[in-house]
Structure formats: structure tokens, C-alpha cells
mmCIF file of C-alpha atoms in Angstrom:
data_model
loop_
_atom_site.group_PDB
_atom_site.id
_atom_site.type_symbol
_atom_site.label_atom_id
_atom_site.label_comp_id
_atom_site.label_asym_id
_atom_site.label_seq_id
_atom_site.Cartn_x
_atom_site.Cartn_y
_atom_site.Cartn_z
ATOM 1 C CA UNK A 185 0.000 0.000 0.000
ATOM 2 C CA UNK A 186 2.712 2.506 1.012
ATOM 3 C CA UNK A 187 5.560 1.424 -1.459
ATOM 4 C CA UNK A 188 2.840 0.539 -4.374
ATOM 5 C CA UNK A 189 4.109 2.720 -7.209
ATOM 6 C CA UNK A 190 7.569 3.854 -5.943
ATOM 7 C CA UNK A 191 9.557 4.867 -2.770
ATOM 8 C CA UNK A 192 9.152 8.596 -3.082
ATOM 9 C CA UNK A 193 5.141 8.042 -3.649
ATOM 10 C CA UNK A 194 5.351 5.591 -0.523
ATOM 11 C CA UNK A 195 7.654 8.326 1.681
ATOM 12 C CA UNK A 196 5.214 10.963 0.720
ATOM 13 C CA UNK A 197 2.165 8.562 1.936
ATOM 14 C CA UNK A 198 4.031 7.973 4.989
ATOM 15 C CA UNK A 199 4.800 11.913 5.679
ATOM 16 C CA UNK A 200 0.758 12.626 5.104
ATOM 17 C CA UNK A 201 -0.054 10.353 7.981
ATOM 18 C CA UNK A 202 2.413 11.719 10.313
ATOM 19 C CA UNK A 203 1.173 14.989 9.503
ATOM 20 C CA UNK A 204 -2.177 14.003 10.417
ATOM 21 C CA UNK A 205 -1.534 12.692 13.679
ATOM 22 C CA UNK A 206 0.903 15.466 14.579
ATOM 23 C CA UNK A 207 -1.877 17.440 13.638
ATOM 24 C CA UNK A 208 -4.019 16.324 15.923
ATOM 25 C CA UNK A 209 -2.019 16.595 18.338
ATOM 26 C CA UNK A 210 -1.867 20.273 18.022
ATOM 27 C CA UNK A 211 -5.912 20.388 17.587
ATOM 28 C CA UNK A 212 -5.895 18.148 20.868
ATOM 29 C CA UNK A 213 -3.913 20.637 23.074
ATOM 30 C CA UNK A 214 -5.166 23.999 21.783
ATOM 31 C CA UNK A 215 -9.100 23.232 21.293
ATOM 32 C CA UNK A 216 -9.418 20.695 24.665
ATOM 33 C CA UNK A 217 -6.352 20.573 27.171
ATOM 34 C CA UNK A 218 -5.661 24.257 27.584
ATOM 35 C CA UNK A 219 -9.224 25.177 28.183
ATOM 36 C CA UNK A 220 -9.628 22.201 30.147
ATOM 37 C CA UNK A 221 -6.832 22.763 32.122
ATOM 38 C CA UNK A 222 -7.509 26.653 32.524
ATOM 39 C CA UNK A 223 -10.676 25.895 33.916
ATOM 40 C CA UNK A 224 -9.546 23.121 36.785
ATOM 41 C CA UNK A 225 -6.321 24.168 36.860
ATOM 42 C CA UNK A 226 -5.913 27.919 36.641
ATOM 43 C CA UNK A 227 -3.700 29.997 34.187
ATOM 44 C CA UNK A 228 -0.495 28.192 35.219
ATOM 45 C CA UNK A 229 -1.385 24.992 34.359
ATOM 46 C CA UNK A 230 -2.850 25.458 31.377
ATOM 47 C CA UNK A 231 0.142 27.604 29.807
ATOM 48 C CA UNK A 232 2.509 24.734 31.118
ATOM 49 C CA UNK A 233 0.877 22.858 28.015
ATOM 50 C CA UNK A 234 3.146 25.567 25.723
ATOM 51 C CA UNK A 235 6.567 25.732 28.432
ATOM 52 C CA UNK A 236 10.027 24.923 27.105
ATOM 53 C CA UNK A 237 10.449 21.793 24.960
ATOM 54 C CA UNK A 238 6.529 21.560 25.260
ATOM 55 C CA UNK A 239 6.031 24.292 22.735
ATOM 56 C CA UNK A 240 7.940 22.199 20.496
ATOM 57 C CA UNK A 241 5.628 19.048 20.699
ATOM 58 C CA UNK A 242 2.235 20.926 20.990
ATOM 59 C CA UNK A 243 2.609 24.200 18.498
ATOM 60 C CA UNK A 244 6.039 23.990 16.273
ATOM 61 C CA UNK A 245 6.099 20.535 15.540
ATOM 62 C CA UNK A 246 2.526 20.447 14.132
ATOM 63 C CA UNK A 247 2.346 23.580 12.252
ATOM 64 C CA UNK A 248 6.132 22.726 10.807
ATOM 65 C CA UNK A 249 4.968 19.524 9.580
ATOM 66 C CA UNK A 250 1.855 20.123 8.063
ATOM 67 C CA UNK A 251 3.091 23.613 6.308
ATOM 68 C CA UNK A 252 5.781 21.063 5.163
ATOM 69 C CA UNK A 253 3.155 18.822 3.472
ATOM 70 C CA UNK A 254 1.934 21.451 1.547
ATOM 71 C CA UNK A 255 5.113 22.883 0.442
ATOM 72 C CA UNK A 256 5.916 19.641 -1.226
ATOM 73 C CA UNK A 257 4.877 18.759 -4.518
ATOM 74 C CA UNK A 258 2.241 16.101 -3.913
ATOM 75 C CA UNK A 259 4.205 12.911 -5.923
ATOM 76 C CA UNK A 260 1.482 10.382 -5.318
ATOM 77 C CA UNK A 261 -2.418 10.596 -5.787
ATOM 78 C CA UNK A 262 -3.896 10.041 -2.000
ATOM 79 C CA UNK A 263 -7.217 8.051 -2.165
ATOM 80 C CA UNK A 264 -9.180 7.024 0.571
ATOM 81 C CA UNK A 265 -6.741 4.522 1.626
ATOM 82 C CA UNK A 266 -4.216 6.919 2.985
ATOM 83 C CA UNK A 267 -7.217 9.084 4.648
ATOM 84 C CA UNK A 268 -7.814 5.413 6.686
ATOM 85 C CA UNK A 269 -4.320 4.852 6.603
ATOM 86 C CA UNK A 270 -3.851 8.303 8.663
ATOM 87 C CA UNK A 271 -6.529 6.701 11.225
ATOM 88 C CA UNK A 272 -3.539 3.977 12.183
ATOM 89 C CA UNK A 273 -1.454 5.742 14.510
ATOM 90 C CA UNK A 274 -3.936 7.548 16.920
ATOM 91 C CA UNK A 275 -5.949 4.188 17.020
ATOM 92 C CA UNK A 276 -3.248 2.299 18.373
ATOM 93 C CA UNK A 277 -2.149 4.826 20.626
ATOM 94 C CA UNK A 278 -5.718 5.366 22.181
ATOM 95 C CA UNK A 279 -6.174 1.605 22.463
ATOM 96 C CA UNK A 280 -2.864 1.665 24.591
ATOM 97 C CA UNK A 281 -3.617 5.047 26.493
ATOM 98 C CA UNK A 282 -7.144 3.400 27.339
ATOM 99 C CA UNK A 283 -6.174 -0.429 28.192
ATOM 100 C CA UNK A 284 -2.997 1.639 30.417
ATOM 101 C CA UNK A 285 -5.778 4.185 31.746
ATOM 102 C CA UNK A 286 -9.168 1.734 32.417
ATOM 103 C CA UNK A 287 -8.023 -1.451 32.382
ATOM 104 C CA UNK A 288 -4.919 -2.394 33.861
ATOM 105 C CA UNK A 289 -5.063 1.059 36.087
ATOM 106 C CA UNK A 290 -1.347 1.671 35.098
ATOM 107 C CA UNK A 291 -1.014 5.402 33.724
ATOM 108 C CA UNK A 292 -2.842 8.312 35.320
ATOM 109 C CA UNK A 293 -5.527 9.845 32.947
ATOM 110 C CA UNK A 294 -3.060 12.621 31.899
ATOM 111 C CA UNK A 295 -4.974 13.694 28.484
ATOM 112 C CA UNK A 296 -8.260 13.570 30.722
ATOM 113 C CA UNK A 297 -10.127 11.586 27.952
ATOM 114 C CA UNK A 298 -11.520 9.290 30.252
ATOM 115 C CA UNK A 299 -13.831 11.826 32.129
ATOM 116 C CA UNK A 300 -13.307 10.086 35.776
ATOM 117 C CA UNK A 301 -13.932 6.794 34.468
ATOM 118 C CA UNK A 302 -17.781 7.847 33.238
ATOM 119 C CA UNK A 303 -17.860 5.198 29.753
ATOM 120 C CA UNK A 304 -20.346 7.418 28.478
ATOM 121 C CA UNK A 305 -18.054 10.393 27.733
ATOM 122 C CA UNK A 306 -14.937 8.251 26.920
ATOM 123 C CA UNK A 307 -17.325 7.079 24.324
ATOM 124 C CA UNK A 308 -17.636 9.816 23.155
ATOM 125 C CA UNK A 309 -14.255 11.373 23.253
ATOM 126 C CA UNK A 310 -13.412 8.453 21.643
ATOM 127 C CA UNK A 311 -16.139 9.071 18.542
ATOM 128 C CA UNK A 312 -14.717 12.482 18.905
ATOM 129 C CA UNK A 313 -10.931 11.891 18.037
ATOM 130 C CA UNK A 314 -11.757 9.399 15.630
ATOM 131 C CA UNK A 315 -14.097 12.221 13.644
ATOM 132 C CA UNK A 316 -11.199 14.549 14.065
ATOM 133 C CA UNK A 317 -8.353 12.336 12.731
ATOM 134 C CA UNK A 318 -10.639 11.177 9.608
ATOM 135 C CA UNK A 319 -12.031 15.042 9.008
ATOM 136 C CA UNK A 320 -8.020 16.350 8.970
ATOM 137 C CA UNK A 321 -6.784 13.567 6.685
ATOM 138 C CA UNK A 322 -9.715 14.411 4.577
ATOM 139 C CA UNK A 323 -9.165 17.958 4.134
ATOM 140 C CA UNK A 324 -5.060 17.659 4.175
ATOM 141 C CA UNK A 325 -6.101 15.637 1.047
ATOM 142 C CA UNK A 326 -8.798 17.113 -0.885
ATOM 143 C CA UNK A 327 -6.215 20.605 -0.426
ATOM 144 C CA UNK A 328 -3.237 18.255 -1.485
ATOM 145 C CA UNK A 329 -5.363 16.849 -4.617
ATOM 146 C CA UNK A 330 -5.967 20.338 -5.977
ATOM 147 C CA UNK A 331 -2.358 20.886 -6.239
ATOM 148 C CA UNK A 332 -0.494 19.770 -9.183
ATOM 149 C CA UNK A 333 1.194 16.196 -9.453
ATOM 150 C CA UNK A 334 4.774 16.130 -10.045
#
């Protein structure tokens, strides 16, 4: 699927769904920790989310990487495959975070996702980042596929 055609067409898949999930990461942080945490935790908290090597992960990482993926020349067509594919990594990392979180009681709920344990609204989170990931990937590549092939 990723190497199909040829490896600069299979590199360029790969970079589209590591922009995706970087992306989300970014959308994760700025639309529900920080106001999360402002609210419980005060002004401090929340800004703690953008301190030192934080603002790396959360803001310049993300935009970097997805400005990057449209400053290349798109060198593969992306189909519905790759907007799926770009589903991958935040599934497996949410079925860790969860089984660690709820199940074996191993990690604190540090994201927050989990609501207190209420499977109601982890539900839904989970609908949530699912609809996020898939709505990104879909717009990174409907913008992508209006730009010229090489």
C-alpha cells in the first residue's frame, strides 16, 4: 500500500499520515487541554501545556509539519486509503492510552479523555478523536489533490 508505485510516492504517503496525527495533536492541546486545564487548573497549568520543549511538541512541531506537506509537490495521488491509513497511529495509541488508563489502572488519565472513568463520555471522546483524525486527513487531502502532481 505505502511502497505501491515507488519509494518517493510511498515516503510521501508515509509523511501525510504523520502529519495528520501530529496534527491532531496540536488540535488536541489547543481546542481541549488548555481550556480544560484553565478551567480546573488555573492559568499556570494550562500555559505549562506551551513551556520549554513543550512548545515544540504541541505548536512547532505540528504547524512545521503540516506547512511542510503542503510545500511539497504532492508525488502520489492520495485516495481514501491513505485518509484510513492516517486513522492507524492515533488508534493504536488510544487503544494503549485506554487499556494503560481503564483497564490495567497503570497510567494516570493525563490527556483527561476518560472523564473520571464515566464510559459514556470516553465514548464519546473516543467518537470524537476518531471524527477529528478522519475530518483532517480528509481535508489535508482534498487541499493536497488540488495541487499539481509532479
Amino acid at each position: 500500500l505505502l511502497f505501491k508505485k515507488n519509494l518517493n510516492s510511498g515516503i510521501y504517503r508515509l509523511y501525510y499520515v504523520g502529519a495528520v496525527s501530529i496534527a491532531l495533536t496540536f488540535v488536541t492541546v489547543v481546542l481541549f487541554l488548555f481550556p480544560s486545564m484553565l478551567l480546573s487548573g488555573g492559568w499556570l497549568m494550562a500555559i505549562s501545556l506551551f513551556a520549554n520543549d513543550m512548545l515544540f511538541f504541541h505548536v512547532l512541531n505540528p504547524i512545521v509539519g503540516v506547512v511542510i506537506l503542503f510545500l511539497a509537490k504532492p508525488v502520489a495521488k492520495l485516495t481514501i486509503k491513505e485518509n484510513l491509513l492516517a486513522l492507524l497511529p492515533m488508534t493504536l495509541y488510544g487503544a494503549v492510552y485506554f487499556y494503560n488508563v481503564l483497564i490495567r489502572k497503570t497510567w494516570i488519565d493525563f490527556y483527561g479523555f476518560t472523564f473520571g472513568g464515566n464510559p459514556f463520555l470516553t465514548s464519546v471522546a473516543v467518537i470524537v478523536l476518531i471524527s477529528a483524525t478522519y475530518l483532517m486527513g480528509f481535508v489535508f487531502r482534498k487541499l493536497i489533490c488540488s495541487q499539481k502532481r509532479r
